Amino acid sequence: MIPGLPLPSPVLVAAGCGGTGRELAAYAPLSTYGAFVTRSIALDPRPGGPPPRVVESPSGLLHATGLPGPGLEGFLASELPWLLQQGARVVVSVVGATIQEYAEVCRRLGRAPGVAALELNLALPDAVAAGLLDAREPFVAAGVVAAVARDLPRGLPLLVKLRPDVLRVVEAARTVAEAGADAVVVGGAQPAALPDGRPAGLSGPAVRPLALRCVAEVTAALPDLPVVAAGGIADTADARSFLAAGACAVQVGTALLHDPTTAARIAAGLTEEPS
Amino acid sequence: MTPAPGPVHVTGEVLATKVVGAYTHLTVVAPDVAERFRPGTFVALSVGETTGATRLARRALWVHQVRPVGGYGPALQLVVEPVGPGTRWLAALTPGSRVEVTGPLGRPFALPKEPVSCLLVGEGYAAAPLFPLAERLRERGCAVNLLVAADDEAHLLSALEARRSARAVTVVTRDGSVGMKGRVADVVVGVLERSGAEVVYAGGRVATLHAVAAAAEDAGAWSQTAVEQPLACATGLCHGCPVPVVGEDGVARTVRACADGPVFRGDRVRWAELEDRSA
């Protein structure tokens, strides 16, 4: 359980994989999911990077989108009200070019009515290329969390998405928890490269075993810290294995790009008895 | 009852396959997809077995025809050019195969309110959506002129059928194997002038669409272009298919080929930038 964030379903839509919400809503009501994590929102609008942005790889997708987005004002004006109207529990993913930008975006989101929680995206596999803060060192991640937590309204849960670096993920989870994170998101995209050498993230079934190892390491070392698992979860059995490893919820991402009904089916599947 | 708008994700069945020149035409029945189809929208098919698929990106395909098939209701005819592992897998499907279909996706061609003269320009397999469009335009009393183009005869889509569905048809191939020798860009200005078209619709390569949009603008005609980009999810979720445009408000922005397109007003696309990216 994540304090302050009741989840009617442990299945969340992962950041960057639900479009603006409108596209995903065509396949199942957004209230179906435990929460809808938005694409990562920065202070200013971002056009995103050059194509190709998403490239197929065996059992995975490589992505270097450059995080296109409407910026904070655009998000608050158009995307957030629509998501809330749909009955979505909205977790806003946040990125920034500096620690100050993270803090400012979070401060203003903290005043926006209806936001259920924030998720600091400190797991960007292509941060430098995208002109954003590179939080690969755990102490940098902790610095962002401390700056954000200082000004956050009481009771607004703060999730922190960590780089899925198996060797350092426990250290990162511990430092961000000490700095004020209420929960961590563990597993996501692995740092990789596009065929042309540009930095990218690798997601999908290819990363699932690595993600499971990361989740298991963190839950074993920090049993009191809520862990949301991400990384290649594509069916109910995958979700169960991450929950069995100690995660309190799972995020479904790349599988939605393959089949937009996946997360809704997993949410339904988890309510049934295991066969 | 009118079906709800928006796409569905369903398991379809391949009813027939037919090799025509360089393409394979797949006839697929997919519940609720054909009923919602409008010319310019498209579908995305999964590649590989439904469980344990190693290829995650969908393959987006144009709809060439929607026709009732006895006992099945309306079926989609899709055009596949087998060039990579995914499209080769799709082209090798046999009747009775099950395949996951998402659609219809994207925004369709806008139809004129008045019965005006229209020119439809299609290159290669991207000419496919212009055939159902031609039917809709003729139902509205529009004069339909067609310009069909390809690299060679094998890549020319339905030139025979084109002659049945249009008032005037121009065929152009790069190698001159059928029709005139040349590219769309070489002939579009003349064809546009002869047709007196007030609206131009086009599907094809980015450079071709650019030439068509420019010719239309010079002639004072509206243009609607179906922009094809590599799509990973095809549903608007991943933001992986950027198209640089100028918005209604005059502000330059980047939108998605799949969800905000594939059909864009020709005068709104920043073609030079898109061409650089597609090169």
PDB file of N, CA, C and O in Angstrom, chain B residues 35 108 110 117-118 127 139 176 195 213 258 274:
ATOM      1  N   GLU B  35     -17.403  -1.646 -39.932  1.00  0.00           N
ATOM      2  CA  GLU B  35     -18.588  -0.808 -39.768  1.00  0.00           C
ATOM      3  C   GLU B  35     -18.200   0.625 -39.418  1.00  0.00           C
ATOM      4  O   GLU B  35     -18.938   1.563 -39.706  1.00  0.00           O
ATOM      5  N   PRO B 108     -10.011  10.526 -40.708  1.00  0.00           N
ATOM      6  CA  PRO B 108     -10.250  10.260 -42.121  1.00  0.00           C
ATOM      7  C   PRO B 108     -10.116  11.512 -42.995  1.00  0.00           C
ATOM      8  O   PRO B 108      -9.945  12.624 -42.485  1.00  0.00           O
ATOM      9  N   ALA B 110     -11.502  14.516 -45.024  1.00  0.00           N
ATOM     10  CA  ALA B 110     -12.705  15.345 -44.902  1.00  0.00           C
ATOM     11  C   ALA B 110     -13.372  15.391 -46.272  1.00  0.00           C
ATOM     12  O   ALA B 110     -12.699  15.532 -47.301  1.00  0.00           O
ATOM     13  N   SER B 117     -15.413  19.189 -58.035  1.00  0.00           N
ATOM     14  CA  SER B 117     -14.495  18.342 -58.788  1.00  0.00           C
ATOM     15  C   SER B 117     -13.279  18.024 -57.910  1.00  0.00           C
ATOM     16  O   SER B 117     -12.717  18.910 -57.269  1.00  0.00           O
ATOM     17  N   CYS B 118     -12.905  16.741 -57.873  1.00  0.00           N
ATOM     18  CA  CYS B 118     -11.813  16.308 -56.998  1.00  0.00           C
ATOM     19  C   CYS B 118     -10.738  15.574 -57.796  1.00  0.00           C
ATOM     20  O   CYS B 118     -11.052  14.857 -58.749  1.00  0.00           O
ATOM     21  N   ALA B 127      -1.968   4.364 -52.506  1.00  0.00           N
ATOM     22  CA  ALA B 127      -3.161   4.750 -53.268  1.00  0.00           C
ATOM     23  C   ALA B 127      -4.398   4.061 -52.709  1.00  0.00           C
ATOM     24  O   ALA B 127      -5.529   4.460 -53.019  1.00  0.00           O
ATOM     25  N   GLU B 139     -20.734   9.165 -54.544  1.00  0.00           N
ATOM     26  CA  GLU B 139     -22.071   9.160 -53.925  1.00  0.00           C
ATOM     27  C   GLU B 139     -22.567  10.585 -53.659  1.00  0.00           C
ATOM     28  O   GLU B 139     -23.757  10.849 -53.646  1.00  0.00           O
ATOM     29  N   GLY B 176       8.233   3.834 -66.785  1.00  0.00           N
ATOM     30  CA  GLY B 176       7.459   3.910 -68.024  1.00  0.00           C
ATOM     31  C   GLY B 176       6.823   2.605 -68.433  1.00  0.00           C
ATOM     32  O   GLY B 176       6.335   2.474 -69.564  1.00  0.00           O
ATOM     33  N   SER B 195      -8.164  18.886 -64.774  1.00  0.00           N
ATOM     34  CA  SER B 195      -9.317  18.394 -64.011  1.00  0.00           C
ATOM     35  C   SER B 195     -10.160  19.543 -63.456  1.00  0.00           C
ATOM     36  O   SER B 195     -11.331  19.359 -63.161  1.00  0.00           O
ATOM     37  N   ALA B 213       0.797  18.909 -52.605  1.00  0.00           N
ATOM     38  CA  ALA B 213       0.305  20.011 -51.771  1.00  0.00           C
ATOM     39  C   ALA B 213       0.713  21.356 -52.358  1.00  0.00           C
ATOM     40  O   ALA B 213      -0.069  22.312 -52.367  1.00  0.00           O
ATOM     41  N   CYS B 258      -0.219   9.118 -36.456  1.00  0.00           N
ATOM     42  CA  CYS B 258      -1.285   8.119 -36.312  1.00  0.00           C
ATOM     43  C   CYS B 258      -2.560   8.711 -35.744  1.00  0.00           C
ATOM     44  O   CYS B 258      -3.630   8.531 -36.324  1.00  0.00           O
ATOM     45  N   LEU B 274       9.767  17.595 -42.804  1.00  0.00           N
ATOM     46  CA  LEU B 274       9.371  16.184 -42.794  1.00  0.00           C
ATOM     47  C   LEU B 274      10.194  15.399 -43.804  1.00  0.00           C
ATOM     48  O   LEU B 274      10.593  14.259 -43.557  1.00  0.00           O
TER      49      LEU B 274
END
